[in-house]
mmCIF file of C-alpha atoms in Angstrom:
data_model
loop_
_atom_site.group_PDB
_atom_site.id
_atom_site.type_symbol
_atom_site.label_atom_id
_atom_site.label_comp_id
_atom_site.label_asym_id
_atom_site.label_seq_id
_atom_site.Cartn_x
_atom_site.Cartn_y
_atom_site.Cartn_z
ATOM 1 C CA MET L 460 30.134 -77.666 -152.478
ATOM 2 C CA PRO L 461 33.702 -76.318 -152.205
ATOM 3 C CA VAL L 462 35.435 -77.581 -149.078
ATOM 4 C CA PHE L 463 37.980 -75.822 -146.886
ATOM 5 C CA LEU L 464 40.036 -77.215 -144.008
ATOM 6 C CA LEU L 465 40.283 -74.985 -140.954
ATOM 7 C CA PRO L 466 43.598 -75.002 -139.039
ATOM 8 C CA GLU L 467 41.914 -76.641 -136.025
ATOM 9 C CA PHE L 468 40.680 -79.507 -138.208
ATOM 10 C CA ILE L 469 44.137 -80.135 -139.634
ATOM 11 C CA ALA L 470 45.615 -80.098 -136.125
ATOM 12 C CA ASP L 471 42.997 -82.635 -134.964
ATOM 13 C CA LEU L 472 44.005 -85.008 -137.760
ATOM 14 C CA GLN L 473 47.691 -84.586 -137.003
ATOM 15 C CA ASP L 474 47.450 -85.005 -133.251
ATOM 16 C CA HIS L 475 45.139 -88.023 -133.051
ATOM 17 C CA ALA L 476 46.653 -91.240 -131.683
ATOM 18 C CA ASP L 477 44.825 -93.472 -134.187
ATOM 19 C CA ALA L 478 47.064 -93.846 -137.241
ATOM 20 C CA HIS L 479 44.001 -94.412 -139.441
ATOM 21 C CA PHE L 480 41.962 -91.550 -138.019
ATOM 22 C CA ALA L 481 42.730 -89.003 -140.761
ATOM 23 C CA ARG L 482 41.911 -91.442 -143.548
ATOM 24 C CA ARG L 483 38.625 -92.500 -141.920
ATOM 25 C CA VAL L 484 37.545 -88.909 -141.378
ATOM 26 C CA LEU L 485 38.418 -87.755 -144.882
ATOM 27 C CA GLN L 486 36.802 -90.732 -146.577
ATOM 28 C CA LYS L 487 33.618 -89.994 -144.657
ATOM 29 C CA THR L 488 33.546 -86.290 -145.540
ATOM 30 C CA LEU L 489 35.146 -85.882 -148.991
ATOM 31 C CA ARG L 490 34.502 -87.374 -152.401
ATOM 32 C CA PRO L 491 37.455 -88.264 -154.658
ATOM 33 C CA ASP L 492 36.887 -85.070 -156.657
ATOM 34 C CA GLY L 493 37.409 -82.952 -153.535
ATOM 35 C CA LYS L 494 33.746 -82.031 -153.132
ATOM 36 C CA PHE L 495 31.805 -82.500 -149.917
ATOM 37 C CA ARG L 496 30.232 -85.926 -149.410
ATOM 38 C CA PRO L 497 26.581 -85.423 -148.282
ATOM 39 C CA ASP L 498 25.045 -87.475 -145.478
ATOM 40 C CA ALA L 499 21.344 -87.439 -144.617
ATOM 41 C CA GLU L 500 22.067 -88.054 -140.915
ATOM 42 C CA ASP L 501 23.963 -84.792 -140.427
ATOM 43 C CA HIS L 502 22.302 -82.471 -137.937
ATOM 44 C CA ARG L 503 22.885 -79.051 -136.457
ATOM 45 C CA TYR L 504 25.184 -78.503 -133.504
ATOM 46 C CA GLU L 505 23.598 -76.234 -130.919
ATOM 47 C CA GLY L 506 25.915 -73.561 -129.560
ATOM 48 C CA VAL L 507 28.005 -72.604 -132.594
ATOM 49 C CA GLU L 508 26.355 -70.734 -135.426
ATOM 50 C CA ASP L 509 26.027 -72.659 -138.722
ATOM 51 C CA ALA L 510 27.755 -75.725 -137.218
ATOM 52 C CA TRP L 511 26.766 -79.284 -138.178
ATOM 53 C CA ILE L 512 27.750 -82.747 -136.888
ATOM 54 C CA ARG L 513 28.801 -85.686 -139.053
ATOM 55 C CA TYR L 514 29.184 -89.169 -137.524
ATOM 56 C CA VAL L 515 32.241 -91.046 -138.732
ATOM 57 C CA SER L 516 31.755 -94.131 -136.532
ATOM 58 C CA ARG L 517 29.285 -95.222 -133.871
ATOM 59 C CA GLN L 518 31.324 -97.164 -131.353
ATOM 60 C CA ARG L 519 31.664 -96.130 -127.704
ATOM 61 C CA THR L 520 34.379 -93.610 -128.612
ATOM 62 C CA ALA L 521 32.494 -92.578 -131.730
ATOM 63 C CA TYR L 522 34.358 -90.264 -134.074
ATOM 64 C CA ARG L 523 32.680 -87.008 -135.076
ATOM 65 C CA VAL L 524 33.350 -84.251 -137.564
ATOM 66 C CA ILE L 525 31.997 -80.790 -136.929
ATOM 67 C CA TYR L 526 31.780 -78.533 -139.942
ATOM 68 C CA LEU L 527 30.494 -75.058 -140.723
ATOM 69 C CA LYS L 528 28.177 -74.334 -143.616
ATOM 70 C CA TYR L 529 28.687 -70.752 -144.782
ATOM 71 C CA ARG L 530 26.663 -69.895 -147.878
ATOM 72 C CA ASP L 531 27.898 -72.342 -150.564
ATOM 73 C CA ASN L 532 31.095 -73.344 -148.776
ATOM 74 C CA ILE L 533 31.866 -76.107 -146.284
ATOM 75 C CA TYR L 534 34.529 -75.553 -143.623
ATOM 76 C CA LEU L 535 35.701 -78.694 -141.830
ATOM 77 C CA TYR L 536 36.263 -77.372 -138.321
ATOM 78 C CA ARG L 537 36.928 -80.109 -135.732
ATOM 79 C CA ALA L 538 37.325 -83.903 -135.626
ATOM 80 C CA GLY L 539 37.610 -86.316 -132.715
ATOM 81 C CA GLU L 540 35.765 -88.492 -130.223
ATOM 82 C CA HIS L 541 32.309 -87.788 -128.829
ATOM 83 C CA SER L 542 33.822 -85.574 -126.118
ATOM 84 C CA ILE L 543 34.875 -82.988 -128.701
ATOM 85 C CA GLU L 544 31.279 -81.734 -128.647
ATOM 86 C CA ASP L 545 31.560 -80.871 -124.955
ATOM 87 C CA ARG L 546 34.272 -78.254 -125.332
ATOM 88 C CA LEU L 547 33.456 -76.731 -128.703
ATOM 89 C CA THR L 548 33.809 -72.977 -129.130
ATOM 90 C CA GLU L 549 33.543 -70.602 -132.063
ATOM 91 C CA PRO L 550 36.454 -70.719 -134.550
ATOM 92 C CA ALA L 551 39.385 -68.555 -133.576
ATOM 93 C CA THR L 552 39.657 -65.105 -135.104
ATOM 94 C CA GLY L 553 41.065 -65.374 -138.612
ATOM 95 C CA ALA L 554 40.579 -69.153 -138.801
ATOM 96 C CA VAL L 555 38.156 -69.003 -141.736
ATOM 97 C CA GLU L 556 40.497 -66.746 -143.675
ATOM 98 C CA ALA L 557 43.349 -69.191 -143.007
ATOM 99 C CA ALA L 558 41.349 -72.208 -144.214
ATOM 100 C CA VAL L 559 43.018 -74.437 -146.804
ATOM 101 C CA PRO L 560 40.909 -75.136 -149.926
ATOM 102 C CA VAL L 561 40.561 -78.757 -151.007
ATOM 103 C CA VAL L 562 41.193 -78.703 -154.741
ATOM 104 C CA GLU L 563 41.408 -82.430 -155.377
ATOM 105 C CA ALA L 564 41.133 -85.172 -152.799
ATOM 106 C CA GLY L 565 42.300 -88.736 -153.065
ATOM 107 C CA PRO L 566 43.953 -91.522 -151.089
ATOM 108 C CA GLU L 567 47.064 -89.398 -150.681
ATOM 109 C CA LEU L 568 45.311 -86.547 -148.885
ATOM 110 C CA ALA L 569 45.259 -88.116 -145.422
ATOM 111 C CA ALA L 570 48.956 -88.957 -145.614
ATOM 112 C CA ALA L 571 49.771 -85.468 -146.868
ATOM 113 C CA ILE L 572 47.954 -83.813 -143.988
ATOM 114 C CA ALA L 573 49.581 -86.130 -141.459
ATOM 115 C CA ALA L 574 52.988 -85.098 -142.802
ATOM 116 C CA MET L 575 52.297 -81.365 -142.596
ATOM 117 C CA PRO L 576 53.922 -79.457 -139.734
ATOM 118 C CA ALA L 577 51.640 -78.946 -136.782
ATOM 119 C CA LEU L 578 49.694 -75.711 -136.750
ATOM 120 C CA HIS L 579 49.415 -73.852 -133.495
ATOM 121 C CA THR L 580 46.679 -71.363 -134.154
ATOM 122 C CA PRO L 581 45.594 -69.495 -131.038
ATOM 123 C CA GLN L 582 42.133 -70.626 -130.019
ATOM 124 C CA ALA L 583 39.621 -69.257 -127.629
ATOM 125 C CA SER L 584 39.736 -71.104 -124.325
ATOM 126 C CA ALA L 585 36.951 -73.625 -123.907
ATOM 127 C CA PRO L 586 34.557 -72.782 -121.088
ATOM 128 C CA LEU L 587 35.352 -74.631 -117.884
ATOM 129 C CA ILE L 588 32.887 -77.323 -116.840
ATOM 130 C CA ASN L 589 32.347 -77.881 -113.134
ATOM 131 C CA ARG L 590 32.515 -81.661 -112.838
ATOM 132 C CA PHE L 591 32.244 -81.716 -109.050
ATOM 133 C CA LYS L 592 28.896 -82.861 -107.644
ATOM 134 C CA ARG L 593 27.789 -82.249 -104.060
ATOM 135 C CA ASN L 594 24.880 -83.171 -101.817
ATOM 136 C CA VAL L 595 24.751 -79.846 -99.993
ATOM 137 C CA PRO L 596 23.154 -77.368 -100.517
ATOM 138 C CA SER L 597 21.469 -79.198 -103.433
ATOM 139 C CA PRO L 598 21.524 -83.002 -103.970
ATOM 140 C CA GLN L 599 23.545 -83.016 -107.191
ATOM 141 C CA VAL L 600 24.834 -86.584 -106.746
ATOM 142 C CA ASN L 601 21.273 -87.817 -106.399
ATOM 143 C CA ARG L 602 20.106 -85.858 -109.446
ATOM 144 C CA GLU L 603 22.932 -87.112 -111.633
ATOM 145 C CA ILE L 604 22.092 -90.737 -110.882
ATOM 146 C CA PHE L 605 18.331 -90.415 -111.223
ATOM 147 C CA SER L 606 18.734 -88.500 -114.484
ATOM 148 C CA ARG L 607 19.719 -91.891 -115.961
ATOM 149 C CA ARG L 608 16.340 -93.415 -115.183
ATOM 150 C CA ASN L 609 14.894 -93.353 -118.710
ATOM 151 C CA LEU L 610 18.109 -93.783 -120.701
ATOM 152 C CA PRO L 611 19.315 -97.058 -122.257
ATOM 153 C CA HIS L 612 22.476 -98.448 -120.667
ATOM 154 C CA LYS L 613 24.798 -101.226 -121.695
ATOM 155 C CA ASP L 614 26.429 -101.594 -118.268
ATOM 156 C CA ILE L 615 25.890 -100.233 -114.781
ATOM 157 C CA TRP L 616 28.739 -100.697 -112.293
ATOM 158 C CA LEU L 617 28.169 -99.774 -108.655
ATOM 159 C CA VAL L 618 31.197 -99.901 -106.351
ATOM 160 C CA ALA L 619 30.761 -98.999 -102.678
ATOM 161 C CA PRO L 620 32.035 -100.502 -99.401
ATOM 162 C CA PHE L 621 29.062 -99.424 -97.266
ATOM 163 C CA ILE L 622 25.545 -100.112 -98.476
ATOM 164 C CA ASP L 623 22.060 -99.548 -97.143
ATOM 165 C CA CYS L 624 20.345 -102.700 -98.392
ATOM 166 C CA ASP L 625 16.906 -101.074 -98.038
ATOM 167 C CA LEU L 626 17.782 -98.876 -101.019
ATOM 168 C CA PHE L 627 17.632 -101.962 -103.244
ATOM 169 C CA ALA L 628 14.074 -102.916 -102.363
ATOM 170 C CA PRO L 629 11.888 -103.096 -105.507
ATOM 171 C CA THR L 630 9.611 -100.437 -104.027
ATOM 172 C CA ALA L 631 12.471 -98.038 -103.199
ATOM 173 C CA ALA L 632 13.317 -95.366 -105.770
ATOM 174 C CA PHE L 633 16.893 -96.539 -106.302
ATOM 175 C CA GLY L 634 15.958 -100.217 -106.343
ATOM 176 C CA LYS L 635 13.231 -99.568 -108.894
ATOM 177 C CA LEU L 636 15.682 -97.653 -111.083
ATOM 178 C CA LEU L 637 18.097 -100.597 -111.120
ATOM 179 C CA LEU L 638 15.467 -103.262 -111.716
ATOM 180 C CA ASP L 639 13.920 -101.225 -114.530
ATOM 181 C CA GLN L 640 17.368 -101.009 -116.113
ATOM 182 C CA VAL L 641 17.836 -104.777 -115.814
ATOM 183 C CA GLU L 642 14.490 -105.335 -117.519
ATOM 184 C CA ASP L 643 15.567 -102.904 -120.227
ATOM 185 C CA GLY L 644 18.657 -104.991 -120.969
ATOM 186 C CA ALA L 645 21.396 -103.380 -118.879
ATOM 187 C CA SER L 646 24.036 -105.542 -117.225
ATOM 188 C CA VAL L 647 24.103 -104.398 -113.581
ATOM 189 C CA VAL L 648 27.050 -105.256 -111.321
ATOM 190 C CA LEU L 649 27.405 -104.408 -107.633
ATOM 191 C CA ILE L 650 30.824 -104.616 -105.953
ATOM 192 C CA THR L 651 30.972 -104.134 -102.194
ATOM 193 C CA ALA L 652 32.962 -105.008 -99.086
ATOM 194 C CA PRO L 653 32.014 -107.988 -96.876
ATOM 195 C CA PRO L 654 29.021 -106.834 -94.778
ATOM 196 C CA LYS L 655 29.970 -106.465 -91.126
ATOM 197 C CA ASP L 656 26.675 -108.032 -90.010
ATOM 198 C CA LYS L 657 27.229 -111.030 -92.336
ATOM 199 C CA ASN L 658 23.760 -110.511 -93.793
ATOM 200 C CA ILE L 659 23.673 -111.574 -97.435
ATOM 201 C CA ASP L 660 19.911 -112.017 -97.824
ATOM 202 C CA TRP L 661 19.658 -108.751 -99.734
ATOM 203 C CA MET L 662 22.452 -109.933 -102.042
ATOM 204 C CA GLU L 663 20.508 -113.114 -102.739
ATOM 205 C CA ASN L 664 17.428 -111.047 -103.578
ATOM 206 C CA LEU L 665 19.396 -108.894 -106.008
ATOM 207 C CA ALA L 666 20.966 -111.957 -107.624
ATOM 208 C CA GLU L 667 17.483 -113.393 -108.198
ATOM 209 C CA ARG L 668 16.690 -110.182 -110.076
ATOM 210 C CA GLN L 669 19.735 -110.586 -112.345
ATOM 211 C CA VAL L 670 22.068 -108.177 -110.524
ATOM 212 C CA THR L 671 25.599 -109.614 -110.403
ATOM 213 C CA ILE L 672 27.279 -109.426 -106.986
ATOM 214 C CA PHE L 673 30.982 -109.320 -106.120
ATOM 215 C CA VAL L 674 32.451 -108.996 -102.622
ATOM 216 C CA TYR L 675 35.890 -107.424 -102.447
ATOM 217 C CA PRO L 676 37.938 -107.477 -99.206
ATOM 218 C CA ARG L 677 39.149 -104.137 -97.821
ATOM 219 C CA LEU L 678 37.278 -102.196 -100.487
ATOM 220 C CA HIS L 679 37.002 -98.450 -99.944
ATOM 221 C CA THR L 680 36.294 -97.176 -103.471
ATOM 222 C CA LYS L 681 33.062 -95.322 -104.255
ATOM 223 C CA LEU L 682 32.424 -95.428 -107.993
ATOM 224 C CA TYR L 683 29.142 -95.298 -109.913
ATOM 225 C CA CYS L 684 29.127 -95.896 -113.665
ATOM 226 C CA PHE L 685 26.167 -95.764 -116.029
ATOM 227 C CA ILE L 686 27.484 -96.714 -119.476
ATOM 228 C CA PHE L 687 25.236 -95.437 -122.240
ATOM 229 C CA ASP L 688 24.239 -98.016 -124.869
ATOM 230 C CA GLU L 689 25.582 -96.593 -128.138
ATOM 231 C CA ASN L 690 23.626 -99.158 -130.160
ATOM 232 C CA ARG L 691 20.384 -97.601 -128.944
ATOM 233 C CA ARG L 692 21.291 -93.946 -129.338
ATOM 234 C CA TYR L 693 18.829 -93.410 -132.181
ATOM 235 C CA GLU L 694 16.044 -95.767 -131.215
ATOM 236 C CA ARG L 695 12.486 -94.540 -131.466
ATOM 237 C CA GLY L 696 11.293 -92.603 -128.438
ATOM 238 C CA LEU L 697 14.729 -91.326 -127.386
ATOM 239 C CA GLN L 698 14.745 -87.641 -128.228
ATOM 240 C CA HIS L 699 17.995 -85.766 -128.882
ATOM 241 C CA GLY L 700 19.948 -89.023 -128.779
ATOM 242 C CA ASP L 701 23.170 -87.337 -129.856
ATOM 243 C CA ARG L 702 23.282 -85.357 -126.603
ATOM 244 C CA TYR L 703 23.610 -88.295 -124.217
ATOM 245 C CA SER L 704 26.798 -89.763 -122.792
ATOM 246 C CA SER L 705 27.836 -92.096 -119.997
ATOM 247 C CA LEU L 706 27.933 -91.055 -116.343
ATOM 248 C CA ILE L 707 30.958 -91.929 -114.204
ATOM 249 C CA LEU L 708 30.945 -90.592 -110.634
ATOM 250 C CA LEU L 709 33.969 -91.085 -108.386
ATOM 251 C CA GLY L 710 34.032 -89.657 -104.892
ATOM 252 C CA SER L 711 33.094 -89.935 -101.244
ATOM 253 C CA ALA L 712 29.430 -90.996 -101.322
ATOM 254 C CA ASN L 713 28.455 -94.483 -100.180
ATOM 255 C CA LEU L 714 25.292 -96.263 -101.298
ATOM 256 C CA THR L 715 23.393 -95.171 -98.211
ATOM 257 C CA SER L 716 20.457 -92.835 -97.688
ATOM 258 C CA PRO L 717 22.639 -90.019 -96.262
ATOM 259 C CA GLY L 718 25.319 -90.602 -98.903
ATOM 260 C CA MET L 719 22.895 -90.470 -101.823
ATOM 261 C CA ALA L 720 20.540 -87.875 -100.302
ATOM 262 C CA LEU L 721 17.651 -90.334 -100.361
ATOM 263 C CA GLY L 722 14.776 -90.297 -97.930
ATOM 264 C CA SER L 723 13.620 -87.604 -95.564
ATOM 265 C CA GLY L 724 16.628 -87.656 -93.233
ATOM 266 C CA ARG L 725 19.609 -85.352 -93.313
ATOM 267 C CA CYS L 726 22.146 -86.066 -96.028
ATOM 268 C CA ASN L 727 25.915 -86.107 -95.741
ATOM 269 C CA GLU L 728 28.278 -83.532 -97.156
ATOM 270 C CA GLU L 729 29.631 -85.495 -100.126
ATOM 271 C CA LEU L 730 31.780 -84.640 -103.118
ATOM 272 C CA CYS L 731 31.953 -86.684 -106.319
ATOM 273 C CA TYR L 732 33.744 -86.030 -109.589
ATOM 274 C CA ALA L 733 32.101 -86.703 -112.962
ATOM 275 C CA VAL L 734 34.899 -88.396 -114.899
ATOM 276 C CA PRO L 735 35.129 -87.368 -118.598
ATOM 277 C CA GLU L 736 33.766 -90.038 -120.904
ATOM 278 C CA ASP L 737 37.001 -90.294 -122.872
ATOM 279 C CA GLU L 738 38.585 -91.881 -119.769
ATOM 280 C CA ILE L 739 36.028 -94.680 -119.633
ATOM 281 C CA ASP L 740 38.510 -97.333 -120.759
ATOM 282 C CA PHE L 741 40.642 -96.743 -117.654
ATOM 283 C CA VAL L 742 37.568 -97.041 -115.441
ATOM 284 C CA GLU L 743 36.436 -100.220 -117.187
ATOM 285 C CA GLU L 744 39.878 -101.740 -116.690
ATOM 286 C CA TYR L 745 39.728 -100.975 -112.970
ATOM 287 C CA VAL L 746 36.224 -102.403 -112.537
ATOM 288 C CA ALA L 747 37.202 -105.543 -114.463
ATOM 289 C CA GLU L 748 40.120 -106.042 -112.079
ATOM 290 C CA LEU L 749 37.814 -105.757 -109.062
ATOM 291 C CA MET L 750 35.535 -108.400 -110.573
ATOM 292 C CA LEU L 751 38.450 -110.682 -111.357
ATOM 293 C CA ARG L 752 39.920 -110.455 -107.867
ATOM 294 C CA GLY L 753 36.681 -110.294 -105.890
ATOM 295 C CA TYR L 754 34.506 -113.100 -104.538
ATOM 296 C CA GLU L 755 31.351 -114.079 -106.376
ATOM 297 C CA LEU L 756 28.166 -114.792 -104.454
ATOM 298 C CA PRO L 757 28.640 -118.621 -104.376
ATOM 299 C CA ASP L 758 32.038 -118.029 -102.737
ATOM 300 C CA VAL L 759 30.426 -115.730 -100.165
ATOM 301 C CA ARG L 760 27.799 -118.353 -99.345
ATOM 302 C CA ARG L 761 30.527 -120.924 -98.836
ATOM 303 C CA PHE L 762 32.540 -118.731 -96.447
ATOM 304 C CA LEU L 763 29.392 -118.010 -94.438
ATOM 305 C CA ALA L 764 28.334 -121.666 -94.250
ATOM 306 C CA ARG L 765 31.800 -122.754 -93.098
ATOM 307 C CA GLY L 766 32.142 -120.044 -90.471
ATOM 308 C CA GLN L 767 35.097 -118.519 -92.347
ATOM 309 C CA TRP L 768 33.767 -114.978 -92.703
ATOM 310 C CA GLN L 769 36.868 -113.416 -91.145
ATOM 311 C CA LYS L 770 39.031 -115.235 -93.656
ATOM 312 C CA MET L 771 37.006 -113.694 -96.479
ATOM 313 C CA GLU L 772 37.370 -110.223 -94.962
ATOM 314 C CA ASN L 773 41.127 -110.489 -95.365
ATOM 315 C CA GLU L 774 42.825 -110.101 -98.707
ATOM 316 C CA LYS L 775 42.741 -113.191 -100.925
ATOM 317 C CA TRP L 776 45.953 -112.374 -102.812
#
């Protein structure tokens, strides 16, 4: 099939921070003779007419190509990380007419495109996504977290200074969600402040169930991360695997019944922000620092046994 490069596609190749991005994308989509390289795993993109998705790589920040199939022609439209699917709109007016035909491709094509002057074709504004989640009037924070129940996760990081330990009981909805995820292979980490009542029995119970515990002095962050397992995106039984992404909530809600809108009591007015997935590396770096600087459960036991709880509550650095 004849292939054409839309201005947006060329701009994506030019603007990407990865120096090898253009070459990887073009090698995955074009044959040396300039014709389109077929791939049996391509599938339709819902929301833009005649749009299809091509996977270039399958890592956490998996590269995608979105192309349009008009009659006998292929128009390479957009290229980028997984998040490019979230803000996709129809091609700008006149974009198809301005497409550049690929007459003959080869190793030099990626370098040639990278050297071309940037194109600034007016594009339709992407629709705004409301990333703020509330508990009132509807429990959106709760729904976001429990929507992860049947998805495969590589990591789950829970960071909260105030915790209702009853939520982690195996018979409680939240506790069951976490333990099911552990059994399914997820690495679950809980980072919290030193409990004021010095009760660590619930921590011991979680540790026995393979939940890793860290205690961090003077913690006040509320962060909940459910990192989707990219290696299981296409496993049997997971429908529409290409639609799933990680969930990262940052905001005011503690891991308590009122904070998470759990139970029959009144819930708090809370506001959390769903962080875009392309910022996950920054979040992972922050969580790793909390783990590195926090106390592990054996340290907590030692402080408690020696009557040095107040010392642990103060900063260790």
